[in-house]
Structures are given as C-alpha cells and as structure tokens.
Tab-separated table of C-alpha atoms in Angstrom:
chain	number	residue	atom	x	y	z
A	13	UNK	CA	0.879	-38.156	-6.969
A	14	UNK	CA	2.949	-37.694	-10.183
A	15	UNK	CA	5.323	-34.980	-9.514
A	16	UNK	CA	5.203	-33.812	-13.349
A	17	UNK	CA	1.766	-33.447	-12.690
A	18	UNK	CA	1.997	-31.479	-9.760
A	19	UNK	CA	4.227	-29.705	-11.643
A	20	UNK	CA	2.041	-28.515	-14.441
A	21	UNK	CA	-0.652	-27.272	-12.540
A	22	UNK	CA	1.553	-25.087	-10.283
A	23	UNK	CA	3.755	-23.864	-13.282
A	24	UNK	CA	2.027	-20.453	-14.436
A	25	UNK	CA	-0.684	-20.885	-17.222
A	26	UNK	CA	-2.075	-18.065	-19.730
A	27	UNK	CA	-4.362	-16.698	-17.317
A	28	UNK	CA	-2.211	-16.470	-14.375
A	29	UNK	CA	0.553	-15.203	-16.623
A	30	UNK	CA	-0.290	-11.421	-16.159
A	31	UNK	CA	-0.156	-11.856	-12.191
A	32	UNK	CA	3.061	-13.841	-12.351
A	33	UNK	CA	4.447	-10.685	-14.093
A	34	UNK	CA	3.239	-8.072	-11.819
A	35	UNK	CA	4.689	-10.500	-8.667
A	36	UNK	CA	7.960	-9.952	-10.085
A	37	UNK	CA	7.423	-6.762	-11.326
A	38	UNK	CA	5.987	-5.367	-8.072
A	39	UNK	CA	9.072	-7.266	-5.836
A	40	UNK	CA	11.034	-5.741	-7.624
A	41	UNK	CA	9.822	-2.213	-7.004
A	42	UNK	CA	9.921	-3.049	-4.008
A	43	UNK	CA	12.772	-4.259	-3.226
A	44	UNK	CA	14.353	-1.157	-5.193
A	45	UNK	CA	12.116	1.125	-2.918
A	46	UNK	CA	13.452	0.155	0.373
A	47	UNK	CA	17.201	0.395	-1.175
A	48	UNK	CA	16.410	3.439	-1.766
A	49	UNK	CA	14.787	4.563	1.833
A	50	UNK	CA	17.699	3.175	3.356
A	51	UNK	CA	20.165	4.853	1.232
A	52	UNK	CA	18.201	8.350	1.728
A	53	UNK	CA	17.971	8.081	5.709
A	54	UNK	CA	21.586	6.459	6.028
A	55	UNK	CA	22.739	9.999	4.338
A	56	UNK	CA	20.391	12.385	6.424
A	57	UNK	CA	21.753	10.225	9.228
A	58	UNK	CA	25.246	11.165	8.290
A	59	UNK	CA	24.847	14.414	7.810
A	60	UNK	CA	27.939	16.845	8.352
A	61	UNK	CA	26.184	18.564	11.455
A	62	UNK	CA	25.419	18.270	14.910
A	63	UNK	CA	21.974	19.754	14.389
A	64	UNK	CA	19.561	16.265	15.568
A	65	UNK	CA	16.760	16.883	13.430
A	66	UNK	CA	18.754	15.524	10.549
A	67	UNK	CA	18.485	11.982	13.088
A	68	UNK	CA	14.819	12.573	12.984
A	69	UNK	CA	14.356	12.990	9.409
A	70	UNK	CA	16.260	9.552	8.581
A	71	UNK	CA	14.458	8.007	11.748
A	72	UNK	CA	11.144	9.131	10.372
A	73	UNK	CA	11.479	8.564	6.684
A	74	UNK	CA	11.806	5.017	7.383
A	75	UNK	CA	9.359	4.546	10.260
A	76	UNK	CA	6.397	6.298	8.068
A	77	UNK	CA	7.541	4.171	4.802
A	78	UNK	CA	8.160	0.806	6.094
A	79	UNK	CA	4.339	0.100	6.218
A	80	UNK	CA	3.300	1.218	3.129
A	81	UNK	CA	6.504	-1.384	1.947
A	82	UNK	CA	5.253	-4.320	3.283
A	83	UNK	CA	1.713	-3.433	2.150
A	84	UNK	CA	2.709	-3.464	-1.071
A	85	UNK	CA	5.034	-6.948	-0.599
A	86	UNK	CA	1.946	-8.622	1.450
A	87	UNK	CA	-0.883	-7.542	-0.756
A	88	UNK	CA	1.193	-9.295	-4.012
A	89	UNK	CA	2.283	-12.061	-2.207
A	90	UNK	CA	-1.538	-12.685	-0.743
A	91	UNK	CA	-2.724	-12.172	-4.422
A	92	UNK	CA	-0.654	-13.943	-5.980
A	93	UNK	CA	-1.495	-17.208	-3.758
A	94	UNK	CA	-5.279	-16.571	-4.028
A	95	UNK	CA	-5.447	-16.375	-8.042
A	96	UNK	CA	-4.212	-19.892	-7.563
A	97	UNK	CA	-7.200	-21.471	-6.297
A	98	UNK	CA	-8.212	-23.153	-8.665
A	99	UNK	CA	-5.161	-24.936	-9.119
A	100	UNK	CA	-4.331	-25.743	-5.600
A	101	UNK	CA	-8.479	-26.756	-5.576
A	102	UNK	CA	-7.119	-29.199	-8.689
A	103	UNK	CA	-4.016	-30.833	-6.541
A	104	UNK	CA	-6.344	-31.428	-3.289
A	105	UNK	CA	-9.148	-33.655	-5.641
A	106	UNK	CA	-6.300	-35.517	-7.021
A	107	UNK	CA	-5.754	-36.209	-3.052
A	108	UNK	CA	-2.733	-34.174	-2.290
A	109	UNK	CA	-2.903	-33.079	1.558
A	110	UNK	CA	-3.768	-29.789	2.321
A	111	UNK	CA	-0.152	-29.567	4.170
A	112	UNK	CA	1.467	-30.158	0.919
A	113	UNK	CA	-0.596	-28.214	-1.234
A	114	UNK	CA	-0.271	-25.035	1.103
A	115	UNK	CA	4.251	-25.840	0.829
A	116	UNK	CA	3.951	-26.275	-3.339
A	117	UNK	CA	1.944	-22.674	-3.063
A	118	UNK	CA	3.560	-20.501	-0.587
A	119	UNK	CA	7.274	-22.095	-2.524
A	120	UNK	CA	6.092	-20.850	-6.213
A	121	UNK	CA	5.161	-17.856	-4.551
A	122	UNK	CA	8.698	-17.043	-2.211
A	123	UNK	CA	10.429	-18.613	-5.743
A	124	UNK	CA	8.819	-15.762	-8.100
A	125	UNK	CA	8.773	-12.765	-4.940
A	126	UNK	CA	12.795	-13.720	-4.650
A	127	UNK	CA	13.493	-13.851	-8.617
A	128	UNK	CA	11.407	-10.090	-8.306
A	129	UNK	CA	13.918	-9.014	-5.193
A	130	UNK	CA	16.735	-10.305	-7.032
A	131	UNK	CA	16.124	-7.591	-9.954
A	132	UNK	CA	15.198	-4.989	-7.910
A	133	UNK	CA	18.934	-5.268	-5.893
A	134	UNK	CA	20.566	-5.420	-8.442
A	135	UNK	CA	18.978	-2.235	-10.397
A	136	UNK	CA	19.680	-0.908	-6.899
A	137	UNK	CA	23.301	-0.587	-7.895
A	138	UNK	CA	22.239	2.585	-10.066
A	139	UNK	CA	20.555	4.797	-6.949
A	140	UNK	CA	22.913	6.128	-5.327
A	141	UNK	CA	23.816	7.776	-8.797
A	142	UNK	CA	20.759	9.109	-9.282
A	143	UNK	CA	20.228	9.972	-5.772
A	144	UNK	CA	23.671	12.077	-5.333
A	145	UNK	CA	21.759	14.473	-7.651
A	146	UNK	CA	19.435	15.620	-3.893
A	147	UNK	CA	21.417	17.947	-2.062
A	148	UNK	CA	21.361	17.421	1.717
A	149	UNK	CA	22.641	20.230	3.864
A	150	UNK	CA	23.198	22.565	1.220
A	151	UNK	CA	25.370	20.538	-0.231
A	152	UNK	CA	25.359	17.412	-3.064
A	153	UNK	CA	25.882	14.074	-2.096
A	154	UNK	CA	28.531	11.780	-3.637
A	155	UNK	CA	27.171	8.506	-4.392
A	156	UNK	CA	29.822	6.906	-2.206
A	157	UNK	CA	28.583	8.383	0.884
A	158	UNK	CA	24.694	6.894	-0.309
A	159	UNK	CA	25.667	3.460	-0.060
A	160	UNK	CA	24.322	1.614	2.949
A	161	UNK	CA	26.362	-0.700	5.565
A	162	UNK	CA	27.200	-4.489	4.403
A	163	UNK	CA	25.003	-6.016	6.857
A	164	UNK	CA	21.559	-3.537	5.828
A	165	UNK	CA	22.172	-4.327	2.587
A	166	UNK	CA	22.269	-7.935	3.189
A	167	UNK	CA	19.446	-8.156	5.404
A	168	UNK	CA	16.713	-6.280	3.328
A	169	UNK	CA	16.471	-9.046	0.362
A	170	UNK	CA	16.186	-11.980	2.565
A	171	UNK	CA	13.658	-9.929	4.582
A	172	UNK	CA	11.979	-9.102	2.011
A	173	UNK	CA	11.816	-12.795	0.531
A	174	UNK	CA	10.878	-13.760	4.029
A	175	UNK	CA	7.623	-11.262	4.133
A	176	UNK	CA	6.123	-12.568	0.785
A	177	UNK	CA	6.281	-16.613	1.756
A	178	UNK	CA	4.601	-15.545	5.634
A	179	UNK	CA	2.312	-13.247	3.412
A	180	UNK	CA	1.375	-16.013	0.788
A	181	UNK	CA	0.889	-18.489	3.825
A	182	UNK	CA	-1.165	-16.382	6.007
A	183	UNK	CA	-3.362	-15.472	2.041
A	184	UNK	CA	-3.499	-19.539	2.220
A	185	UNK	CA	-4.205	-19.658	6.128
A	186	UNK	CA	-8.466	-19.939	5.464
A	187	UNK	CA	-8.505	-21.503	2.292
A	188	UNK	CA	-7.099	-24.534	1.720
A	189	UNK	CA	-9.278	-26.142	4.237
A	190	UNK	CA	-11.076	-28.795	1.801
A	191	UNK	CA	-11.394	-29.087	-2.053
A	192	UNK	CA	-14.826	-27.411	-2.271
A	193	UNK	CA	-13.103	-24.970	0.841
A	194	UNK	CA	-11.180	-23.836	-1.620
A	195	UNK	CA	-13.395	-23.848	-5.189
A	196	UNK	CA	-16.456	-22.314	-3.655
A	197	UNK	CA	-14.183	-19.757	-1.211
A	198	UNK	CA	-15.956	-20.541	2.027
A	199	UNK	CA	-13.779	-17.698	3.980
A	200	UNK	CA	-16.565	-15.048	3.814
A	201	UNK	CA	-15.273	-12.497	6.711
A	202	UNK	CA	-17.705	-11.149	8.853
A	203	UNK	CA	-16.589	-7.827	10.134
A	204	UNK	CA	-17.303	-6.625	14.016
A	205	UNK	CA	-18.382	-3.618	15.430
A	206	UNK	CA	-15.761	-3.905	17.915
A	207	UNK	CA	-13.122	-2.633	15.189
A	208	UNK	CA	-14.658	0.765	15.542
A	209	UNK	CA	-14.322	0.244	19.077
A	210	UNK	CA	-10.987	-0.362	19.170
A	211	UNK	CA	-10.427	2.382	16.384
A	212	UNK	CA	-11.883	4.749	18.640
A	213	UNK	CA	-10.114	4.159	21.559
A	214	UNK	CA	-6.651	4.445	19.859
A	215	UNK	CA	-7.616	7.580	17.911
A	216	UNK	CA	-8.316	9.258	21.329
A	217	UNK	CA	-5.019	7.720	22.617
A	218	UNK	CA	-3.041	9.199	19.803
A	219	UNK	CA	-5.229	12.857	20.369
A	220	UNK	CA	-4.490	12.940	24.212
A	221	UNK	CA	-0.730	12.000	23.403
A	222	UNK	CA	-0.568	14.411	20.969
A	223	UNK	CA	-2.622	17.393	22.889
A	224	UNK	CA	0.213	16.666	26.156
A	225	UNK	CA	3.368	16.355	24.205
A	226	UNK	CA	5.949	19.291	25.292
A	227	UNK	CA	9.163	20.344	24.666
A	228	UNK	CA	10.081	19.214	28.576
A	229	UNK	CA	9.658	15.136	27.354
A	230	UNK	CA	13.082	15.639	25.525
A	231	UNK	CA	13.849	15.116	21.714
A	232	UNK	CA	14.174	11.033	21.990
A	233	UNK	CA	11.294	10.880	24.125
A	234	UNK	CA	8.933	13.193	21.452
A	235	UNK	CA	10.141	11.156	18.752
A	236	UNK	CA	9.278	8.109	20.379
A	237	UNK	CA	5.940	9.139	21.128
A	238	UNK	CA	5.561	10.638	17.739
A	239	UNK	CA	6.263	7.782	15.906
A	240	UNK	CA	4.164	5.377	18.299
A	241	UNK	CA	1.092	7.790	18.014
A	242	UNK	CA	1.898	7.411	13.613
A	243	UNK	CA	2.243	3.566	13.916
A	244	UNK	CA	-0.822	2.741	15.870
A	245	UNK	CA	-2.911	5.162	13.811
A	246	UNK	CA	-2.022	3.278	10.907
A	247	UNK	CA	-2.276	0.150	12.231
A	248	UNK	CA	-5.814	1.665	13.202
A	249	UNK	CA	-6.875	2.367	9.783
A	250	UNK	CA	-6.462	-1.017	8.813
A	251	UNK	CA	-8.576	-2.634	11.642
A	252	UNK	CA	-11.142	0.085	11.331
A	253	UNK	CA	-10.760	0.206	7.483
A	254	UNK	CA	-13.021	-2.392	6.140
A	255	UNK	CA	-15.561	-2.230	8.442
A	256	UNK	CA	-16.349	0.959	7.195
A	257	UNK	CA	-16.463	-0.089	3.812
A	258	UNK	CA	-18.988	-2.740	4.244
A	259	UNK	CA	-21.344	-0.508	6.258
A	260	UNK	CA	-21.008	2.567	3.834
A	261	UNK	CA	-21.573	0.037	0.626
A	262	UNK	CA	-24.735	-1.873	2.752
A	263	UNK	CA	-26.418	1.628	3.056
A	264	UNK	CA	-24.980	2.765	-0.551
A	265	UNK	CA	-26.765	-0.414	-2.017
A	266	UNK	CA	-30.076	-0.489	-0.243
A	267	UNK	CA	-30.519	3.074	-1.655
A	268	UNK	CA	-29.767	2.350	-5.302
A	269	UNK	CA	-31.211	1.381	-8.437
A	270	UNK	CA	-28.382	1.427	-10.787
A	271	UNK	CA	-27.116	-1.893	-11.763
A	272	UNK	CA	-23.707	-1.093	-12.385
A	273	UNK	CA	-23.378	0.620	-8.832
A	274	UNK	CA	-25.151	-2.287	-7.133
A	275	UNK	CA	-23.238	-5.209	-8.646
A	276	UNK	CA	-20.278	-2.755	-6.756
A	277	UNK	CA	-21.120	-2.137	-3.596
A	278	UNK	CA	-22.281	-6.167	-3.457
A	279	UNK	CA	-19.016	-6.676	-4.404
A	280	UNK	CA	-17.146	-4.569	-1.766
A	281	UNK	CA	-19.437	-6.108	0.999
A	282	UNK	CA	-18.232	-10.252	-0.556
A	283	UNK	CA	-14.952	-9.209	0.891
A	284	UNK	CA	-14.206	-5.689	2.494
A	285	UNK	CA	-10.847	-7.199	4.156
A	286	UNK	CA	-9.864	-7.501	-0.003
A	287	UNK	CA	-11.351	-3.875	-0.713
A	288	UNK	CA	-9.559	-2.048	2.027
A	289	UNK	CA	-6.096	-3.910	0.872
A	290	UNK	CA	-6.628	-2.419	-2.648
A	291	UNK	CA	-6.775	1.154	-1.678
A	292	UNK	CA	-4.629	0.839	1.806
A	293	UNK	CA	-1.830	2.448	0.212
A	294	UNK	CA	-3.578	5.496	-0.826
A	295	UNK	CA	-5.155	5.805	2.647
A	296	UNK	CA	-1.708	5.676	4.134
A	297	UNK	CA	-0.560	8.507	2.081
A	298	UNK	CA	-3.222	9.894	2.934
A	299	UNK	CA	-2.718	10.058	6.552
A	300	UNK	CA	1.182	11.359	5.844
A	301	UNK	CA	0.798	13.776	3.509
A	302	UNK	CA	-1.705	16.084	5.897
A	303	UNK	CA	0.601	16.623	9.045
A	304	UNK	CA	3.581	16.280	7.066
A	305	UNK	CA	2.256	19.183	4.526
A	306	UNK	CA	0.947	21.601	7.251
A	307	UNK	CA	3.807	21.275	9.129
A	308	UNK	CA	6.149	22.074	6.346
A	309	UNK	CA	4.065	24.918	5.246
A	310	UNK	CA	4.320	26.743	9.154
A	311	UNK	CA	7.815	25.884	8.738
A	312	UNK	CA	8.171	27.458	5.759
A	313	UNK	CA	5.979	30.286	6.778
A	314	UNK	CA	8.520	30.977	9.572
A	315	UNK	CA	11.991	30.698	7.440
A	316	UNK	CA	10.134	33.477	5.341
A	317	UNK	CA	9.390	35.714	8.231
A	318	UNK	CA	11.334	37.779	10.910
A	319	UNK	CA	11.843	34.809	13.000
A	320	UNK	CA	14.295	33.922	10.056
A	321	UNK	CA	16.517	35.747	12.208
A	322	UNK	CA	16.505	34.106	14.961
A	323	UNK	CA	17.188	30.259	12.955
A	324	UNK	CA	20.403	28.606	12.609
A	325	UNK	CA	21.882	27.953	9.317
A	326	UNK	CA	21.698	24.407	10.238
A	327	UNK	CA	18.065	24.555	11.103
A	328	UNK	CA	16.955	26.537	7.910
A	329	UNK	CA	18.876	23.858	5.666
A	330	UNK	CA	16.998	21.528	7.583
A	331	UNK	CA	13.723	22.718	6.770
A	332	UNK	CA	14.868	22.139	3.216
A	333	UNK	CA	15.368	18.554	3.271
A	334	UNK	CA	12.521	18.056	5.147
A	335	UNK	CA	10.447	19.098	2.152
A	336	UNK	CA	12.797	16.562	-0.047
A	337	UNK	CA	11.893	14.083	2.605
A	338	UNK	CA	8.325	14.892	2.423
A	339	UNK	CA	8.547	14.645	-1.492
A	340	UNK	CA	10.241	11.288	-1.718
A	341	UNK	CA	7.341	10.253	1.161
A	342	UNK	CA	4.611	11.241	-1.118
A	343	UNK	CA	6.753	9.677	-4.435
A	344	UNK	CA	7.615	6.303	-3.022
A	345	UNK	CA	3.477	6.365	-1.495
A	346	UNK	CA	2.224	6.481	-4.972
A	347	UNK	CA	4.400	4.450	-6.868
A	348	UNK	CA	3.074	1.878	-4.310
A	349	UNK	CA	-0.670	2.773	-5.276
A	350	UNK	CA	0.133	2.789	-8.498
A	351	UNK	CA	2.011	-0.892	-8.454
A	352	UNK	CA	-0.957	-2.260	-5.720
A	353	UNK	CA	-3.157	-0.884	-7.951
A	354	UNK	CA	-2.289	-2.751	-10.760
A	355	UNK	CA	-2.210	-5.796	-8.954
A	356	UNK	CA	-5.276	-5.835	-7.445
A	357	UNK	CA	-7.414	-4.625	-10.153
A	358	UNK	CA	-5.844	-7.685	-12.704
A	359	UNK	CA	-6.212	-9.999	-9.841
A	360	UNK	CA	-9.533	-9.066	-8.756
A	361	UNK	CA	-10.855	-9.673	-12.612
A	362	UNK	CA	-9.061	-13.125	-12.968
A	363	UNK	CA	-10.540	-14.178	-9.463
A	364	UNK	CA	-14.007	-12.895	-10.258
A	365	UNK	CA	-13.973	-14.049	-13.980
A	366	UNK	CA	-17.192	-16.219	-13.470
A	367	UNK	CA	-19.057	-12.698	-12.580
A	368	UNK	CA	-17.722	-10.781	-15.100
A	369	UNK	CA	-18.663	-13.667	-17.637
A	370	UNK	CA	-21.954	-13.858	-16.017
A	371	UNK	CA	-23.121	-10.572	-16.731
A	372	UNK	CA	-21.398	-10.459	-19.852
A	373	UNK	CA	-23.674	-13.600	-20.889
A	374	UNK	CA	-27.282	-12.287	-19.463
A	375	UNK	CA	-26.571	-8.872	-21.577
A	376	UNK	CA	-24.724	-5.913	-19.763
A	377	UNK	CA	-23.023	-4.084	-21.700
A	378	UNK	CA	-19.276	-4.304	-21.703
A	379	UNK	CA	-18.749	-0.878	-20.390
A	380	UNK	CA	-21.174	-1.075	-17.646
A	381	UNK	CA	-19.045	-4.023	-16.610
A	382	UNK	CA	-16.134	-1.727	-16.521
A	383	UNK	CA	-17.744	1.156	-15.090
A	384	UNK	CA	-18.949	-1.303	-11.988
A	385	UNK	CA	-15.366	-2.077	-11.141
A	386	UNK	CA	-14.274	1.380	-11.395
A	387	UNK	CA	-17.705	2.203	-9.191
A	388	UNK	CA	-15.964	-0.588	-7.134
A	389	UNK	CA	-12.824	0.832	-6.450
A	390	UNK	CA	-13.809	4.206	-6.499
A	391	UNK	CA	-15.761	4.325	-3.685
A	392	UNK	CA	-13.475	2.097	-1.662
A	393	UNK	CA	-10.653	4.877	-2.577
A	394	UNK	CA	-12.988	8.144	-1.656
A	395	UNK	CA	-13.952	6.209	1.830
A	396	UNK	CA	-10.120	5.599	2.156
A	397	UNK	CA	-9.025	9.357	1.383
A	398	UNK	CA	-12.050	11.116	3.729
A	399	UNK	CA	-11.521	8.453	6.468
A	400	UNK	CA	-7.495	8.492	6.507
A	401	UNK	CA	-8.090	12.489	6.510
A	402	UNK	CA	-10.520	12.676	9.421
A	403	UNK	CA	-7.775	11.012	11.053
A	404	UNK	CA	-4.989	13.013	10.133
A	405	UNK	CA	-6.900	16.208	11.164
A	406	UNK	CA	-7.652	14.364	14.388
A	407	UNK	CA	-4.450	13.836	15.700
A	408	UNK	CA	-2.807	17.225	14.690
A	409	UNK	CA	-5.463	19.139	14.739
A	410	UNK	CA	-3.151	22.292	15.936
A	411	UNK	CA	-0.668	21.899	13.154
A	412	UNK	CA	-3.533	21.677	10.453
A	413	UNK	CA	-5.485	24.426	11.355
A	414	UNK	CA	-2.522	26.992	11.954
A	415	UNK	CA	-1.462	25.659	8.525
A	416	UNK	CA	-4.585	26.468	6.767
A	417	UNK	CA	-3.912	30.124	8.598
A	418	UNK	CA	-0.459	31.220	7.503
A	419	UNK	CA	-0.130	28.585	4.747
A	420	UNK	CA	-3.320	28.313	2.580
A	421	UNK	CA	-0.953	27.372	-0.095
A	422	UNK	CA	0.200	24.345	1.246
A	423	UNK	CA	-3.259	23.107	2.076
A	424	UNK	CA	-4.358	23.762	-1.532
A	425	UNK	CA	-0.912	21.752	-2.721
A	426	UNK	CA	-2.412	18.606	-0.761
A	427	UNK	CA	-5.934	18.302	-1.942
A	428	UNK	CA	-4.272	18.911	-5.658
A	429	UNK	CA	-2.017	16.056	-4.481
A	430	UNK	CA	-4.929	13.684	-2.964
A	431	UNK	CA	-6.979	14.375	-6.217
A	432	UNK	CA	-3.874	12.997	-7.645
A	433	UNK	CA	-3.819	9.920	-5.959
A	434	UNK	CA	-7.606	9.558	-6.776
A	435	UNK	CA	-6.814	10.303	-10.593
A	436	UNK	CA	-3.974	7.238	-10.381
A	437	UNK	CA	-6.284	4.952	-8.744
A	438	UNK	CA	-8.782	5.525	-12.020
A	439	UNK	CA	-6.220	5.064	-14.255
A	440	UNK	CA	-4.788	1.749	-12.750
A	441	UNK	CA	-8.543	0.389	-12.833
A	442	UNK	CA	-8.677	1.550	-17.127
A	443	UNK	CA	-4.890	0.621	-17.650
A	444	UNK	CA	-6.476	-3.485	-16.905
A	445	UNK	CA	-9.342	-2.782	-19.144
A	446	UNK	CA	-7.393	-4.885	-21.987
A	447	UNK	CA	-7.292	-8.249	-19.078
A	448	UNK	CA	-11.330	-7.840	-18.920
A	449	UNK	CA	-11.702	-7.864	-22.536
A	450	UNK	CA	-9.164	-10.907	-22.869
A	451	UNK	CA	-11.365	-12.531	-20.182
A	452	UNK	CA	-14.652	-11.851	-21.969
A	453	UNK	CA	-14.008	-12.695	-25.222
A	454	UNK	CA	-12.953	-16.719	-23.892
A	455	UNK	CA	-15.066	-17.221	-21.291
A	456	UNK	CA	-14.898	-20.840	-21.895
A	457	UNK	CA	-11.105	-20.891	-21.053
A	458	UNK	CA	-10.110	-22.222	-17.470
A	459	UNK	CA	-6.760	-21.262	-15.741
C-alpha cells in the first residue's frame, strides 16, 4: 500500500480532531497528576518525625490513587483507538493486514499519549511551588524538599507512555478481526453472572479481613492488609460493575415508555463494559471518600475531646495532614471524572454518530437527543455512587457507623461531596452539547 495513503487516513481528520485534543489534553493531566502524588507522598515520607503514620499516609496516598491514574490513562488511550474504526476499517479493505493496521493504531496513539506526557512533565516543573504552600507537620514545605528522586522521576513518563500503547492495543485486541469486524463492531460483550459471584466472594473476604484485623498483626502487617482489602475491592467494582448496569438498565427498559429513557438504557446494555469505564472514576471516589471521611471525622472527634490529652504532638499534627491527604484524594478523584468525563461523553457521540443522526432524521427533537445521553450517563453514575457506597459501608462498617455517631458532620460533608461528583458528571455530559450539534447539523460528513 501507498504509505502517503496510509498516512492520510491515520493523520487526525475534523471529526476526530476534538478526541485528538482531549488525548493530549487528558495525558497531560495525567501525567501532571502522578508528579504531583509522588511529590506529596515523597514529603509525608520525609517527614521530620519518627511518628510512622506519616509512612502510611505517603504509602496510602499513592496506593488509593494509582488506580484511578491509570483509569484515566487506559480509558483515553482505549478511546482514542476505538473512534478510529472507521479508519483502521478503511486501511484493512485496501488489504493492509490486520497485524499492521493494529502497529499504525496503537503508534498514533503512544505518539499523541507521549506528546500529552511530555507537557504534563514539563508543567510539572511548577508543583512543587505551588505545593510548598501545604504545610506538613506544622510546618511549610520548601519546594526543594518536594522534588522527587532522579530515577521516580524518570520512570513515571515512560510508564506512563507505556500504559496508553498496552491500553490502545488491548482497546484494539477484539476489533480488528476483519474489515466488516471492525465497521459493524462485532465485539458485543456478554456479561456473566459469575462476576457477581466472584464480587461476592471478595466483598466477604475484605469484611472478614477487616472484622479480624487487631492491633497485635503489627503496623506493616495492618497496612498490608489494609491496602490489599482497598485494592481487591476496587478491582471488584470493576468486574462486578457492568454487570450491574446491564441488569438494572434490562429491568429499567422493560418498564418504560419514554423514548428518550429507552433509547438509554438500550444503549447502556450495547456495551456495559464502555458504561462502567465512563463513570469508574466517580465510583472509585466513591469507595475512598466514605472510610476515609468517617475515619477522619472520629479522629477529629477525638483531637477535640479529653483524649486530646492523652495524643502526642506528633500524632495530632498527623491527624492534620491526613485531612490534606484526604482533600488532595478527593481533588485529584474528580479532576479525573471531570477529564474521563469529557472524554467519554465526546467519544461516545462521534462513535455513535449514525444513532444520533438517526433519530435526528425520523424527528426527535434535538433536546430529547441530549436528554437520552444525559439519561445515559446518569443512571450509569447513580448505579456507580449507590453500588461503590454499599461497598464502602460493607467493609468498614464500624468506622461508618461510629462516624455517623460522634461525627454527623462529616457524614453530611460526603453526601454534599458525592452530590458533587454527580453535579460534575452532568455538566461534562452539557459541556459536549456543542460536538452533538456539530454532528447533527452534517450528518452527511464521514471521519
């Protein structure tokens, strides 16, 4: 085949234009992001005490934000290669293999997540200036002491670079199988029952872990246990995740009559692996702000009480940063909701332009159209909040409900925050209203 016109149809057209610039711009937010986790836990690491909570904090600030990281650098990466189908569908008529069409992808992809990374370290420069404003143990940081070691700050680009091309090849995995694979999107999922199985299972894993741990296991041993009881939940929610979807939407679309709401939940149940990835984020979150927030609030509870007494000075200034820990948690969280988003939402109308043009054709009206995909996300985001919470309440049950005891306040501070989240999720579906319209008004445009 002519490389210059292999060329062209890989080079980014008009319509792919808007997800080109969200690729970079999301790579580069998160590339920024981890900078910034690593520069926060390398100073609670290096704390100027002995007291080993400060170890935790950095340990745990890292362990609870590295997955909603890679979300956010998978998800753009896998939609990023899918709004190319038509493309690569293009290149595999012409009789390119489906070898080399999946290398000329999964490169423009690694090419456009690694121009992203690129501004996002160097913008990283400016953080530890900004972030020397956070005190940590009662005392301000100089930005000297924020900046990482040489060989972190070396490895996270590359690793970064190296997560979007496995992401974009794994998004490319079940689709470039034929031409017509690819054009007609033969990859339906079909989702098990044995994901609530296995969901199960691991929840009560994590609850018994949780119900035995004691102060006799030893501070490396608790955090250990902690962290692998956090991890598999979340890996959990994922698994468990869209199956839940697709069942709620099946019963939420045999019961309705509204058009709007029906062309939804349809959609949801096309591809629940693709809802669940749009709200994932949130539902992470989710799932940290609850024990993080009720355990903060006895904490707090306690600094304010008698037992004061009893505390270190170490152990009170602790307490502190563990709220600024919690804060950046919930920050970084929704910046990534906000960015995935974004992403999904312009993605998911430049994939399902032939729908949207479709009803647009036979008569709905234009803001029914828009009021289905904001049914359609929605719904996927309230299943994602109540599920991730259920969880949450699950596995520290104890800490929750003395929380809502002693600290109402906190407990009303999260479900202002979750209705946050929910509020951000609605305005990244209108923010892309404008890509709809542009859609709509040529429908007779191709990529």
């Amino acid at each position: 085949m002519n490389p210059h016109a292999a060329l062209l149809l890989i080079r980014p057209h008009r319509a792919s234009a808007a997800i080109t610039g969200l690729q970079i711009f999301a790579s580069g937010v998160t590339a920024l992001l981890a900078f910034a986790v690593a520069m926060l836990a390398f100073a609670f690491w290096n704390a100027a005490t002995d007291e080993i909570g400060y170890r935790v904090l950095a340990f745990g600030l890292v362990a609870l934000l590295v997955v909603p990281l890679i979300t956010l650098g998978t998800g753009t990466a896998r939609l990023a290669a899918r709004s190319r189908d038509d493309r690569l569908a293009t290149l595999r008529l012409l009789g390119v293999g489906a070898g080399r069409v999946r290398r000329l992808a999964v490169a423009e992809v690694t090419v456009i997540a690694g121009l992203g990374v690129l501004i996002g370290t160097a913008l990283s420069a400016l953080l530890p200036f900004a972030l020397a404003l956070l005190p940590v143990h009662g005392e301000s940081l100089r930005a000297s002491e924020l900046w990482p070691p040489w060989w972190l700050a070396a490895a996270i680009p590359p690793a970064l670079v190296l997560i979007a091309a496995l992401s974009a090849m794994l998004g490319l995995r079940r689709v470039v199988l034929s031409p017509l694979g690819v054009r007609t999107r033969q990859d339906a999922p079909r989702m098990s029952r044995f994901r609530v199985v296995i969901a199960l299972v691991v929840l009560g894993a994590a609850v018994l872990v949780t119900q035995l741990m004691s102060p006799g296991w030893g501070v490396i041993v608790l955090l250990g246990a902690l962290t692998a009881v956090v991890l598999a939940v979340m890996a959990v929610l994922g698994v468990a995740g869209p199956f839940v979807l697709a069942s709620v939407s099946r019963r939420m679309g045999a019961r309705t009559s509204d058009p709007a709401r029906l062309v939804a939940v349809r959609g949801i149940q096309d591809d629940p692996r693709a809802a669940w990835r749009s709200v994932s984020a949130l539902a992470l979150a989710t799932f940290i702000l609850i024990p993080a927030g009720s355990l903060l609030g006895c904490l707090d509870t306690i600094s304010r009480s008698a037992s004061r007494q009893v505390m270190t000075r170490d152990q009170l200034l602790m307490f502190a940063d563990a709220r600024t820990m919690l804060l950046a948690l919930v920050g970084v969280s929704f910046l990534v909701v906000a960015c995935q988003v974004a992403i999904t939402q312009t993605a998911a109308i430049l994939e399902n332009r032939e729908l949207h043009v479709a009803l647009d054709r036979i008569g709905m009206p234009r803001s029914e159209i828009d009021r289905m995909r904001r049914l359609r996300v929605m719904t996927c985001a309230n299943i994602a909040v109540i599920g991730s919470a259920v969880a949450a309440v699950a596995v520290t049950f104890f800490i929750v409900a003395v929380a809502v005891i002693v600290a109402p306040l906190f407990g009303l501070a999260i479900l202002l925050v979750l209705l946050l989240g929910l509020l951000l999720i609605r305005a990244g579906v209108s923010v892309t209203r404008p890509v709809l319209e542009r859609v709509l008004e040529a429908p007779e445009r191709g990529e």
